[in-house]
mmCIF file with all atom_site columns, C-alpha atoms in Angstrom:
data_model
loop_
_atom_site.group_PDB
_atom_site.id
_atom_site.type_symbol
_atom_site.label_atom_id
_atom_site.label_alt_id
_atom_site.label_comp_id
_atom_site.label_asym_id
_atom_site.label_entity_id
_atom_site.label_seq_id
_atom_site.pdbx_PDB_ins_code
_atom_site.Cartn_x
_atom_site.Cartn_y
_atom_site.Cartn_z
_atom_site.occupancy
_atom_site.B_iso_or_equiv
_atom_site.pdbx_formal_charge
_atom_site.auth_seq_id
_atom_site.auth_comp_id
_atom_site.auth_asym_id
_atom_site.auth_atom_id
_atom_site.pdbx_PDB_model_num
ATOM 1   C CA . ALA A 1 1   ? 83.810 0.440   52.020 1.00 0.00 ? 1   ALA A CA 1
ATOM 2   C CA . GLN A 1 2   ? 80.281 -0.244  50.908 1.00 0.00 ? 2   GLN A CA 1
ATOM 3   C CA . SER A 1 3   ? 78.354 1.175   47.977 1.00 0.00 ? 3   SER A CA 1
ATOM 4   C CA . VAL A 1 4   ? 75.253 0.537   45.930 1.00 0.00 ? 4   VAL A CA 1
ATOM 5   C CA . ALA A 1 5   ? 74.448 1.452   42.344 1.00 0.00 ? 5   ALA A CA 1
ATOM 6   C CA . GLN A 1 6   ? 71.076 1.869   40.682 1.00 0.00 ? 6   GLN A CA 1
ATOM 7   C CA . PRO A 1 7   ? 71.991 2.247   37.015 1.00 0.00 ? 7   PRO A CA 1
ATOM 8   C CA . GLU A 1 8   ? 68.603 3.535   35.831 1.00 0.00 ? 8   GLU A CA 1
ATOM 9   C CA . ASP A 1 9   ? 67.241 6.945   36.795 1.00 0.00 ? 9   ASP A CA 1
ATOM 10  C CA . GLN A 1 10  ? 63.852 6.080   35.310 1.00 0.00 ? 10  GLN A CA 1
ATOM 11  C CA . VAL A 1 11  ? 62.019 2.879   34.418 1.00 0.00 ? 11  VAL A CA 1
ATOM 12  C CA . ASN A 1 12  ? 58.811 2.960   32.382 1.00 0.00 ? 12  ASN A CA 1
ATOM 13  C CA . VAL A 1 13  ? 56.538 -0.057  32.147 1.00 0.00 ? 13  VAL A CA 1
ATOM 14  C CA . ALA A 1 14  ? 52.995 -0.684  30.942 1.00 0.00 ? 14  ALA A CA 1
ATOM 15  C CA . GLU A 1 15  ? 50.391 -1.729  33.491 1.00 0.00 ? 15  GLU A CA 1
ATOM 16  C CA . GLY A 1 16  ? 50.132 -5.499  33.700 1.00 0.00 ? 16  GLY A CA 1
ATOM 17  C CA . ASN A 1 17  ? 53.658 -6.071  32.416 1.00 0.00 ? 17  ASN A CA 1
ATOM 18  C CA . PRO A 1 18  ? 56.474 -7.403  34.600 1.00 0.00 ? 18  PRO A CA 1
ATOM 19  C CA . LEU A 1 19  ? 58.832 -4.829  36.083 1.00 0.00 ? 19  LEU A CA 1
ATOM 20  C CA . THR A 1 20  ? 62.465 -4.931  37.139 1.00 0.00 ? 20  THR A CA 1
ATOM 21  C CA . VAL A 1 21  ? 64.393 -2.247  38.993 1.00 0.00 ? 21  VAL A CA 1
ATOM 22  C CA . LYS A 1 22  ? 68.128 -2.940  39.034 1.00 0.00 ? 22  LYS A CA 1
ATOM 23  C CA . CYS A 1 23  ? 70.568 -2.731  41.922 1.00 0.00 ? 23  CYS A CA 1
ATOM 24  C CA . THR A 1 24  ? 74.191 -3.790  42.278 1.00 0.00 ? 24  THR A CA 1
ATOM 25  C CA . TYR A 1 25  ? 76.274 -3.512  45.420 1.00 0.00 ? 25  TYR A CA 1
ATOM 26  C CA . SER A 1 26  ? 79.817 -3.594  46.706 1.00 0.00 ? 26  SER A CA 1
ATOM 27  C CA . VAL A 1 27  ? 80.835 -4.647  50.227 1.00 0.00 ? 27  VAL A CA 1
ATOM 28  C CA . SER A 1 28  ? 83.960 -6.113  51.778 1.00 0.00 ? 28  SER A CA 1
ATOM 29  C CA . GLY A 1 29  ? 82.126 -8.924  53.523 1.00 0.00 ? 29  GLY A CA 1
ATOM 30  C CA . ASN A 1 30  ? 78.607 -10.278 53.198 1.00 0.00 ? 30  ASN A CA 1
ATOM 31  C CA . PRO A 1 31  ? 75.707 -7.901  52.556 1.00 0.00 ? 31  PRO A CA 1
ATOM 32  C CA . TYR A 1 32  ? 72.437 -7.063  54.176 1.00 0.00 ? 32  TYR A CA 1
ATOM 33  C CA . LEU A 1 33  ? 70.315 -5.705  51.326 1.00 0.00 ? 33  LEU A CA 1
ATOM 34  C CA . PHE A 1 34  ? 67.106 -3.688  51.446 1.00 0.00 ? 34  PHE A CA 1
ATOM 35  C CA . TRP A 1 35  ? 64.556 -2.147  49.115 1.00 0.00 ? 35  TRP A CA 1
ATOM 36  C CA . TYR A 1 36  ? 62.508 0.908   50.061 1.00 0.00 ? 36  TYR A CA 1
ATOM 37  C CA . VAL A 1 37  ? 59.764 2.766   48.183 1.00 0.00 ? 37  VAL A CA 1
ATOM 38  C CA . GLN A 1 38  ? 58.909 6.454   48.471 1.00 0.00 ? 38  GLN A CA 1
ATOM 39  C CA . TYR A 1 39  ? 55.610 7.915   47.330 1.00 0.00 ? 39  TYR A CA 1
ATOM 40  C CA . PRO A 1 40  ? 55.281 11.696  46.823 1.00 0.00 ? 40  PRO A CA 1
ATOM 41  C CA . ASN A 1 41  ? 55.362 13.716  50.038 1.00 0.00 ? 41  ASN A CA 1
ATOM 42  C CA . ARG A 1 42  ? 55.983 10.586  52.113 1.00 0.00 ? 42  ARG A CA 1
ATOM 43  C CA . GLY A 1 43  ? 58.893 8.988   53.924 1.00 0.00 ? 43  GLY A CA 1
ATOM 44  C CA . LEU A 1 44  ? 60.579 5.825   52.737 1.00 0.00 ? 44  LEU A CA 1
ATOM 45  C CA . GLN A 1 45  ? 58.671 2.610   53.242 1.00 0.00 ? 45  GLN A CA 1
ATOM 46  C CA . PHE A 1 46  ? 60.431 -0.730  53.773 1.00 0.00 ? 46  PHE A CA 1
ATOM 47  C CA . LEU A 1 47  ? 59.591 -3.332  51.096 1.00 0.00 ? 47  LEU A CA 1
ATOM 48  C CA . LEU A 1 48  ? 61.880 -6.295  51.720 1.00 0.00 ? 48  LEU A CA 1
ATOM 49  C CA . LYS A 1 49  ? 65.323 -7.395  52.836 1.00 0.00 ? 49  LYS A CA 1
ATOM 50  C CA . TYR A 1 50  ? 67.886 -10.092 52.205 1.00 0.00 ? 50  TYR A CA 1
ATOM 51  C CA . ILE A 1 51  ? 69.847 -11.421 55.163 1.00 0.00 ? 51  ILE A CA 1
ATOM 52  C CA . THR A 1 52  ? 70.835 -14.967 54.317 1.00 0.00 ? 52  THR A CA 1
ATOM 53  C CA . GLY A 1 53  ? 69.289 -18.148 52.986 1.00 0.00 ? 53  GLY A CA 1
ATOM 54  C CA . ASP A 1 54  ? 66.916 -18.314 50.033 1.00 0.00 ? 54  ASP A CA 1
ATOM 55  C CA . ASN A 1 55  ? 68.070 -16.036 47.222 1.00 0.00 ? 55  ASN A CA 1
ATOM 56  C CA . LEU A 1 56  ? 64.487 -15.082 46.301 1.00 0.00 ? 56  LEU A CA 1
ATOM 57  C CA . VAL A 1 57  ? 62.990 -12.744 48.853 1.00 0.00 ? 57  VAL A CA 1
ATOM 58  C CA . LYS A 1 58  ? 59.307 -11.867 48.884 1.00 0.00 ? 58  LYS A CA 1
ATOM 59  C CA . GLY A 1 59  ? 58.078 -8.572  50.284 1.00 0.00 ? 59  GLY A CA 1
ATOM 60  C CA . SER A 1 60  ? 55.150 -6.205  50.494 1.00 0.00 ? 60  SER A CA 1
ATOM 61  C CA . TYR A 1 61  ? 52.645 -5.426  47.691 1.00 0.00 ? 61  TYR A CA 1
ATOM 62  C CA . GLY A 1 62  ? 53.688 -8.411  45.553 1.00 0.00 ? 62  GLY A CA 1
ATOM 63  C CA . PHE A 1 63  ? 57.292 -7.307  45.171 1.00 0.00 ? 63  PHE A CA 1
ATOM 64  C CA . GLU A 1 64  ? 60.202 -9.717  45.275 1.00 0.00 ? 64  GLU A CA 1
ATOM 65  C CA . ALA A 1 65  ? 63.944 -9.458  44.828 1.00 0.00 ? 65  ALA A CA 1
ATOM 66  C CA . GLU A 1 66  ? 66.592 -11.931 43.786 1.00 0.00 ? 66  GLU A CA 1
ATOM 67  C CA . PHE A 1 67  ? 70.001 -11.969 45.450 1.00 0.00 ? 67  PHE A CA 1
ATOM 68  C CA . ASN A 1 68  ? 72.798 -12.967 43.079 1.00 0.00 ? 68  ASN A CA 1
ATOM 69  C CA . LYS A 1 69  ? 76.143 -13.190 44.827 1.00 0.00 ? 69  LYS A CA 1
ATOM 70  C CA . SER A 1 70  ? 78.233 -13.820 41.723 1.00 0.00 ? 70  SER A CA 1
ATOM 71  C CA . GLN A 1 71  ? 76.805 -10.742 39.985 1.00 0.00 ? 71  GLN A CA 1
ATOM 72  C CA . THR A 1 72  ? 76.578 -8.736  43.246 1.00 0.00 ? 72  THR A CA 1
ATOM 73  C CA . SER A 1 73  ? 73.033 -7.801  42.330 1.00 0.00 ? 73  SER A CA 1
ATOM 74  C CA . PHE A 1 74  ? 69.692 -7.520  44.124 1.00 0.00 ? 74  PHE A CA 1
ATOM 75  C CA . HIS A 1 75  ? 67.131 -6.602  41.468 1.00 0.00 ? 75  HIS A CA 1
ATOM 76  C CA . LEU A 1 76  ? 63.572 -5.757  42.489 1.00 0.00 ? 76  LEU A CA 1
ATOM 77  C CA . LYS A 1 77  ? 60.811 -7.467  40.518 1.00 0.00 ? 77  LYS A CA 1
ATOM 78  C CA . LYS A 1 78  ? 57.066 -7.717  40.244 1.00 0.00 ? 78  LYS A CA 1
ATOM 79  C CA . PRO A 1 79  ? 55.214 -10.021 37.836 1.00 0.00 ? 79  PRO A CA 1
ATOM 80  C CA . SER A 1 80  ? 52.427 -7.554  36.988 1.00 0.00 ? 80  SER A CA 1
ATOM 81  C CA . ALA A 1 81  ? 52.844 -3.808  37.490 1.00 0.00 ? 81  ALA A CA 1
ATOM 82  C CA . LEU A 1 82  ? 50.088 -1.533  38.777 1.00 0.00 ? 82  LEU A CA 1
ATOM 83  C CA . VAL A 1 83  ? 49.722 2.190   38.156 1.00 0.00 ? 83  VAL A CA 1
ATOM 84  C CA . SER A 1 84  ? 49.841 2.604   41.943 1.00 0.00 ? 84  SER A CA 1
ATOM 85  C CA . ASP A 1 85  ? 53.395 1.159   41.923 1.00 0.00 ? 85  ASP A CA 1
ATOM 86  C CA . SER A 1 86  ? 54.603 4.426   40.373 1.00 0.00 ? 86  SER A CA 1
ATOM 87  C CA . ALA A 1 87  ? 57.065 5.839   42.917 1.00 0.00 ? 87  ALA A CA 1
ATOM 88  C CA . LEU A 1 88  ? 60.747 6.323   43.747 1.00 0.00 ? 88  LEU A CA 1
ATOM 89  C CA . TYR A 1 89  ? 62.588 3.129   44.681 1.00 0.00 ? 89  TYR A CA 1
ATOM 90  C CA . PHE A 1 90  ? 65.788 2.961   46.728 1.00 0.00 ? 90  PHE A CA 1
ATOM 91  C CA . CYS A 1 91  ? 68.137 0.020   47.142 1.00 0.00 ? 91  CYS A CA 1
ATOM 92  C CA . ALA A 1 92  ? 70.346 0.012   50.262 1.00 0.00 ? 92  ALA A CA 1
ATOM 93  C CA . VAL A 1 93  ? 73.202 -2.081  51.612 1.00 0.00 ? 93  VAL A CA 1
ATOM 94  C CA . ARG A 1 94  ? 75.048 -2.653  54.848 1.00 0.00 ? 94  ARG A CA 1
ATOM 95  C CA . ASP A 1 95  ? 78.139 -4.795  55.240 1.00 0.00 ? 95  ASP A CA 1
ATOM 96  C CA . MET A 1 96  ? 77.257 -7.614  57.645 1.00 0.00 ? 96  MET A CA 1
ATOM 97  C CA . ASP A 1 97  ? 80.735 -7.430  59.171 1.00 0.00 ? 97  ASP A CA 1
ATOM 98  C CA . SER A 1 98  ? 80.976 -3.666  59.540 1.00 0.00 ? 98  SER A CA 1
ATOM 99  C CA . GLY A 1 99  ? 79.567 -3.257  63.028 1.00 0.00 ? 99  GLY A CA 1
ATOM 100 C CA . ASN A 1 100 ? 77.321 -0.225  63.281 1.00 0.00 ? 100 ASN A CA 1
ATOM 101 C CA . THR A 1 101 ? 78.184 1.293   59.901 1.00 0.00 ? 101 THR A CA 1
ATOM 102 C CA . PRO A 1 102 ? 75.088 3.097   58.620 1.00 0.00 ? 102 PRO A CA 1
ATOM 103 C CA . LEU A 1 103 ? 72.973 1.918   55.744 1.00 0.00 ? 103 LEU A CA 1
ATOM 104 C CA . VAL A 1 104 ? 74.125 3.165   52.318 1.00 0.00 ? 104 VAL A CA 1
ATOM 105 C CA . PHE A 1 105 ? 71.400 4.123   49.841 1.00 0.00 ? 105 PHE A CA 1
ATOM 106 C CA . GLY A 1 106 ? 71.497 4.092   46.071 1.00 0.00 ? 106 GLY A CA 1
ATOM 107 C CA . LYS A 1 107 ? 70.531 7.241   44.186 1.00 0.00 ? 107 LYS A CA 1
ATOM 108 C CA . GLY A 1 108 ? 67.037 5.959   43.505 1.00 0.00 ? 108 GLY A CA 1
ATOM 109 C CA . THR A 1 109 ? 65.059 4.841   40.448 1.00 0.00 ? 109 THR A CA 1
ATOM 110 C CA . ARG A 1 110 ? 61.804 6.454   39.461 1.00 0.00 ? 110 ARG A CA 1
ATOM 111 C CA . LEU A 1 111 ? 59.277 3.859   38.312 1.00 0.00 ? 111 LEU A CA 1
ATOM 112 C CA . SER A 1 112 ? 56.453 5.025   36.086 1.00 0.00 ? 112 SER A CA 1
ATOM 113 C CA . VAL A 1 113 ? 53.665 2.540   35.316 1.00 0.00 ? 113 VAL A CA 1
ATOM 114 C CA . ILE A 1 114 ? 51.524 3.635   32.408 1.00 0.00 ? 114 ILE A CA 1
ATOM 115 C CA . ALA A 1 115 ? 47.878 2.596   32.093 1.00 0.00 ? 115 ALA A CA 1
ATOM 116 C CA . ASP B 2 1   ? 50.167 5.190   57.912 1.00 0.00 ? 1   ASP B CA 1
ATOM 117 C CA . THR B 2 2   ? 53.603 5.260   59.444 1.00 0.00 ? 2   THR B CA 1
ATOM 118 C CA . GLU B 2 3   ? 54.433 4.291   63.034 1.00 0.00 ? 3   GLU B CA 1
ATOM 119 C CA . VAL B 2 4   ? 56.968 7.110   63.251 1.00 0.00 ? 4   VAL B CA 1
ATOM 120 C CA . THR B 2 5   ? 55.250 10.455  63.745 1.00 0.00 ? 5   THR B CA 1
ATOM 121 C CA . GLN B 2 6   ? 56.889 13.718  62.743 1.00 0.00 ? 6   GLN B CA 1
ATOM 122 C CA . THR B 2 7   ? 55.701 17.243  63.497 1.00 0.00 ? 7   THR B CA 1
ATOM 123 C CA . PRO B 2 8   ? 55.215 19.683  61.972 1.00 0.00 ? 8   PRO B CA 1
ATOM 124 C CA . LYS B 2 9   ? 54.536 18.451  58.436 1.00 0.00 ? 9   LYS B CA 1
ATOM 125 C CA . HIS B 2 10  ? 55.562 21.789  56.961 1.00 0.00 ? 10  HIS B CA 1
ATOM 126 C CA . LEU B 2 11  ? 57.719 24.566  58.379 1.00 0.00 ? 11  LEU B CA 1
ATOM 127 C CA . VAL B 2 12  ? 58.723 27.922  56.946 1.00 0.00 ? 12  VAL B CA 1
ATOM 128 C CA . MET B 2 13  ? 61.356 29.852  58.874 1.00 0.00 ? 13  MET B CA 1
ATOM 129 C CA . GLY B 2 14  ? 63.577 32.850  58.420 1.00 0.00 ? 14  GLY B CA 1
ATOM 130 C CA . MET B 2 15  ? 67.321 32.704  58.740 1.00 0.00 ? 15  MET B CA 1
ATOM 131 C CA . THR B 2 16  ? 67.245 34.255  62.212 1.00 0.00 ? 16  THR B CA 1
ATOM 132 C CA . ASN B 2 17  ? 64.522 32.016  63.627 1.00 0.00 ? 17  ASN B CA 1
ATOM 133 C CA . LYS B 2 18  ? 64.858 29.153  66.094 1.00 0.00 ? 18  LYS B CA 1
ATOM 134 C CA . LYS B 2 19  ? 62.572 26.186  65.557 1.00 0.00 ? 19  LYS B CA 1
ATOM 135 C CA . SER B 2 20  ? 62.433 22.492  66.435 1.00 0.00 ? 20  SER B CA 1
ATOM 136 C CA . LEU B 2 21  ? 61.412 19.371  64.567 1.00 0.00 ? 21  LEU B CA 1
ATOM 137 C CA . LYS B 2 22  ? 59.907 16.546  66.583 1.00 0.00 ? 22  LYS B CA 1
ATOM 138 C CA . CYS B 2 23  ? 59.787 12.802  66.065 1.00 0.00 ? 23  CYS B CA 1
ATOM 139 C CA . GLU B 2 24  ? 58.079 10.086  68.111 1.00 0.00 ? 24  GLU B CA 1
ATOM 140 C CA . GLN B 2 25  ? 57.931 6.281   67.908 1.00 0.00 ? 25  GLN B CA 1
ATOM 141 C CA . HIS B 2 26  ? 56.332 3.743   70.222 1.00 0.00 ? 26  HIS B CA 1
ATOM 142 C CA . MET B 2 27  ? 57.697 0.552   68.693 1.00 0.00 ? 27  MET B CA 1
ATOM 143 C CA . GLY B 2 28  ? 60.309 0.085   71.430 1.00 0.00 ? 28  GLY B CA 1
ATOM 144 C CA . HIS B 2 29  ? 63.098 0.845   68.986 1.00 0.00 ? 29  HIS B CA 1
ATOM 145 C CA . ARG B 2 30  ? 66.411 1.853   70.564 1.00 0.00 ? 30  ARG B CA 1
ATOM 146 C CA . ALA B 2 31  ? 67.961 3.521   67.518 1.00 0.00 ? 31  ALA B CA 1
ATOM 147 C CA . MET B 2 32  ? 66.723 6.780   66.024 1.00 0.00 ? 32  MET B CA 1
ATOM 148 C CA . TYR B 2 33  ? 67.983 8.728   63.052 1.00 0.00 ? 33  TYR B CA 1
ATOM 149 C CA . TRP B 2 34  ? 67.737 12.106  61.325 1.00 0.00 ? 34  TRP B CA 1
ATOM 150 C CA . TYR B 2 35  ? 68.071 12.263  57.553 1.00 0.00 ? 35  TYR B CA 1
ATOM 151 C CA . LYS B 2 36  ? 67.987 15.187  55.129 1.00 0.00 ? 36  LYS B CA 1
ATOM 152 C CA . GLN B 2 37  ? 66.542 14.613  51.662 1.00 0.00 ? 37  GLN B CA 1
ATOM 153 C CA . LYS B 2 38  ? 66.692 16.957  48.696 1.00 0.00 ? 38  LYS B CA 1
ATOM 154 C CA . ALA B 2 39  ? 64.254 16.523  45.814 1.00 0.00 ? 39  ALA B CA 1
ATOM 155 C CA . LYS B 2 40  ? 64.756 13.342  43.764 1.00 0.00 ? 40  LYS B CA 1
ATOM 156 C CA . LYS B 2 41  ? 67.849 12.412  45.801 1.00 0.00 ? 41  LYS B CA 1
ATOM 157 C CA . PRO B 2 42  ? 68.481 9.663   48.356 1.00 0.00 ? 42  PRO B CA 1
ATOM 158 C CA . PRO B 2 43  ? 68.273 10.539  52.047 1.00 0.00 ? 43  PRO B CA 1
ATOM 159 C CA . GLU B 2 44  ? 71.538 11.752  53.597 1.00 0.00 ? 44  GLU B CA 1
ATOM 160 C CA . LEU B 2 45  ? 72.285 10.623  57.122 1.00 0.00 ? 45  LEU B CA 1
ATOM 161 C CA . MET B 2 46  ? 72.754 13.433  59.671 1.00 0.00 ? 46  MET B CA 1
ATOM 162 C CA . PHE B 2 47  ? 72.647 11.883  63.151 1.00 0.00 ? 47  PHE B CA 1
ATOM 163 C CA . VAL B 2 48  ? 72.202 8.506   64.824 1.00 0.00 ? 48  VAL B CA 1
ATOM 164 C CA . TYR B 2 49  ? 71.141 7.916   68.417 1.00 0.00 ? 49  TYR B CA 1
ATOM 165 C CA . SER B 2 50  ? 71.619 4.522   69.988 1.00 0.00 ? 50  SER B CA 1
ATOM 166 C CA . TYR B 2 51  ? 70.072 3.919   73.403 1.00 0.00 ? 51  TYR B CA 1
ATOM 167 C CA . GLU B 2 52  ? 69.529 7.694   73.737 1.00 0.00 ? 52  GLU B CA 1
ATOM 168 C CA . LYS B 2 53  ? 73.190 8.477   73.151 1.00 0.00 ? 53  LYS B CA 1
ATOM 169 C CA . LEU B 2 54  ? 74.509 10.221  70.055 1.00 0.00 ? 54  LEU B CA 1
ATOM 170 C CA . SER B 2 55  ? 76.580 7.637   68.201 1.00 0.00 ? 55  SER B CA 1
ATOM 171 C CA . ILE B 2 56  ? 77.024 9.199   64.761 1.00 0.00 ? 56  ILE B CA 1
ATOM 172 C CA . ASN B 2 57  ? 77.234 12.846  63.649 1.00 0.00 ? 57  ASN B CA 1
ATOM 173 C CA . GLU B 2 58  ? 77.955 13.007  59.933 1.00 0.00 ? 58  GLU B CA 1
ATOM 174 C CA . SER B 2 59  ? 79.825 16.327  60.160 1.00 0.00 ? 59  SER B CA 1
ATOM 175 C CA . VAL B 2 60  ? 76.591 18.268  60.338 1.00 0.00 ? 60  VAL B CA 1
ATOM 176 C CA . PRO B 2 61  ? 76.894 22.062  60.876 1.00 0.00 ? 61  PRO B CA 1
ATOM 177 C CA . SER B 2 62  ? 76.249 23.219  64.421 1.00 0.00 ? 62  SER B CA 1
ATOM 178 C CA . ARG B 2 63  ? 73.146 25.158  63.336 1.00 0.00 ? 63  ARG B CA 1
ATOM 179 C CA . PHE B 2 64  ? 71.484 21.699  63.540 1.00 0.00 ? 64  PHE B CA 1
ATOM 180 C CA . SER B 2 65  ? 71.350 20.384  67.108 1.00 0.00 ? 65  SER B CA 1
ATOM 181 C CA . PRO B 2 66  ? 69.824 16.978  67.867 1.00 0.00 ? 66  PRO B CA 1
ATOM 182 C CA . GLU B 2 67  ? 68.339 15.905  71.174 1.00 0.00 ? 67  GLU B CA 1
ATOM 183 C CA . CYS B 2 68  ? 66.997 12.577  72.387 1.00 0.00 ? 68  CYS B CA 1
ATOM 184 C CA . PRO B 2 69  ? 65.035 13.191  75.613 1.00 0.00 ? 69  PRO B CA 1
ATOM 185 C CA . ASN B 2 70  ? 63.998 9.540   75.957 1.00 0.00 ? 70  ASN B CA 1
ATOM 186 C CA . SER B 2 71  ? 63.820 6.335   73.967 1.00 0.00 ? 71  SER B CA 1
ATOM 187 C CA . SER B 2 72  ? 60.631 7.393   72.169 1.00 0.00 ? 72  SER B CA 1
ATOM 188 C CA . LEU B 2 73  ? 61.415 10.981  71.266 1.00 0.00 ? 73  LEU B CA 1
ATOM 189 C CA . LEU B 2 74  ? 63.899 12.671  68.977 1.00 0.00 ? 74  LEU B CA 1
ATOM 190 C CA . ASN B 2 75  ? 64.165 16.399  68.359 1.00 0.00 ? 75  ASN B CA 1
ATOM 191 C CA . LEU B 2 76  ? 66.142 18.483  65.884 1.00 0.00 ? 76  LEU B CA 1
ATOM 192 C CA . HIS B 2 77  ? 66.724 22.067  66.968 1.00 0.00 ? 77  HIS B CA 1
ATOM 193 C CA . LEU B 2 78  ? 67.306 24.569  64.185 1.00 0.00 ? 78  LEU B CA 1
ATOM 194 C CA . HIS B 2 79  ? 68.978 27.954  64.455 1.00 0.00 ? 79  HIS B CA 1
ATOM 195 C CA . ALA B 2 80  ? 70.371 30.422  61.935 1.00 0.00 ? 80  ALA B CA 1
ATOM 196 C CA . LEU B 2 81  ? 69.677 28.177  58.970 1.00 0.00 ? 81  LEU B CA 1
ATOM 197 C CA . GLN B 2 82  ? 70.542 29.003  55.374 1.00 0.00 ? 82  GLN B CA 1
ATOM 198 C CA . PRO B 2 83  ? 68.246 28.785  52.317 1.00 0.00 ? 83  PRO B CA 1
ATOM 199 C CA . GLU B 2 84  ? 70.218 25.755  51.107 1.00 0.00 ? 84  GLU B CA 1
ATOM 200 C CA . ASP B 2 85  ? 69.050 23.917  54.234 1.00 0.00 ? 85  ASP B CA 1
ATOM 201 C CA . SER B 2 86  ? 65.568 23.785  52.728 1.00 0.00 ? 86  SER B CA 1
ATOM 202 C CA . ALA B 2 87  ? 64.734 20.089  52.328 1.00 0.00 ? 87  ALA B CA 1
ATOM 203 C CA . LEU B 2 88  ? 62.604 17.224  53.576 1.00 0.00 ? 88  LEU B CA 1
ATOM 204 C CA . TYR B 2 89  ? 63.836 16.144  57.021 1.00 0.00 ? 89  TYR B CA 1
ATOM 205 C CA . LEU B 2 90  ? 63.120 12.514  57.769 1.00 0.00 ? 90  LEU B CA 1
ATOM 206 C CA . CYS B 2 91  ? 63.194 10.778  61.107 1.00 0.00 ? 91  CYS B CA 1
ATOM 207 C CA . ALA B 2 92  ? 63.637 7.007   61.248 1.00 0.00 ? 92  ALA B CA 1
ATOM 208 C CA . SER B 2 93  ? 63.922 4.320   63.889 1.00 0.00 ? 93  SER B CA 1
ATOM 209 C CA . SER B 2 94  ? 65.127 0.723   64.044 1.00 0.00 ? 94  SER B CA 1
ATOM 210 C CA . GLN B 2 95  ? 65.292 -1.966  66.717 1.00 0.00 ? 95  GLN B CA 1
ATOM 211 C CA . VAL B 2 96  ? 69.020 -1.379  67.131 1.00 0.00 ? 96  VAL B CA 1
ATOM 212 C CA . THR B 2 97  ? 71.796 0.118   65.024 1.00 0.00 ? 97  THR B CA 1
ATOM 213 C CA . GLY B 2 98  ? 73.672 -2.032  62.556 1.00 0.00 ? 98  GLY B CA 1
ATOM 214 C CA . HIS B 2 99  ? 72.527 -5.610  62.134 1.00 0.00 ? 99  HIS B CA 1
ATOM 215 C CA . ASN B 2 100 ? 69.673 -6.323  59.711 1.00 0.00 ? 100 ASN B CA 1
ATOM 216 C CA . SER B 2 101 ? 67.019 -4.145  61.340 1.00 0.00 ? 101 SER B CA 1
ATOM 217 C CA . PRO B 2 102 ? 65.083 -2.238  58.678 1.00 0.00 ? 102 PRO B CA 1
ATOM 218 C CA . LEU B 2 103 ? 64.548 1.463   59.143 1.00 0.00 ? 103 LEU B CA 1
ATOM 219 C CA . HIS B 2 104 ? 61.030 2.737   59.772 1.00 0.00 ? 104 HIS B CA 1
ATOM 220 C CA . PHE B 2 105 ? 60.619 6.273   58.435 1.00 0.00 ? 105 PHE B CA 1
ATOM 221 C CA . GLY B 2 106 ? 58.233 9.051   59.312 1.00 0.00 ? 106 GLY B CA 1
ATOM 222 C CA . ASN B 2 107 ? 56.621 11.126  56.564 1.00 0.00 ? 107 ASN B CA 1
ATOM 223 C CA . GLY B 2 108 ? 59.013 13.974  57.166 1.00 0.00 ? 108 GLY B CA 1
ATOM 224 C CA . THR B 2 109 ? 58.945 17.700  57.774 1.00 0.00 ? 109 THR B CA 1
ATOM 225 C CA . ARG B 2 110 ? 59.141 19.848  54.662 1.00 0.00 ? 110 ARG B CA 1
ATOM 226 C CA . LEU B 2 111 ? 61.368 22.748  55.695 1.00 0.00 ? 111 LEU B CA 1
ATOM 227 C CA . THR B 2 112 ? 61.637 26.001  53.759 1.00 0.00 ? 112 THR B CA 1
ATOM 228 C CA . VAL B 2 113 ? 64.208 28.586  54.866 1.00 0.00 ? 113 VAL B CA 1
ATOM 229 C CA . THR B 2 114 ? 63.538 32.090  53.558 1.00 0.00 ? 114 THR B CA 1
#
């Protein structure tokens, strides 16, 4: 079985400050991990993914995420938040060894960046 | 702008109506998906098509009927829906199912059932 947890419903951060959105996962084998962002009245937009290799993954709009196997985490980070980063963020996981098992999404974290 | 196009953007229908949602992608992707999303919740998978064949149906009621006429098009036919079916319906595509292919989502159809 595979699952993903986003422990925070809401994250508030001041513009210009660093931001972190947390994600932990559970899979039987090795994970493929993804972050998506959703702006109001839009579909989900792919930000970045971890497959293998370097634990620090860089993605769109200055976002990055760090894969930590021992803590089974894949937290999303950005050094300096913008008001335009305010949106709903979803972490997702797929077990690398699970064949065609669909992607599993976390419940989402609402990020609010305050000017 | 997204490379997955969904029409219509908004749809209001009565419980006795028949309507269809349409989705199109021209990225050469061979996997296409329908998701249902309620407000402030993650998307819930409904159907997966792989190489134009239905590969996953997540126990969706028969009032939702998917169709994949070709590798670029995906339809969702709606009939006798209930008010609780009101939601944002998202189409997505990926190069193939499984593997590490990211999903590319359309902007969705906002469905209201009256």
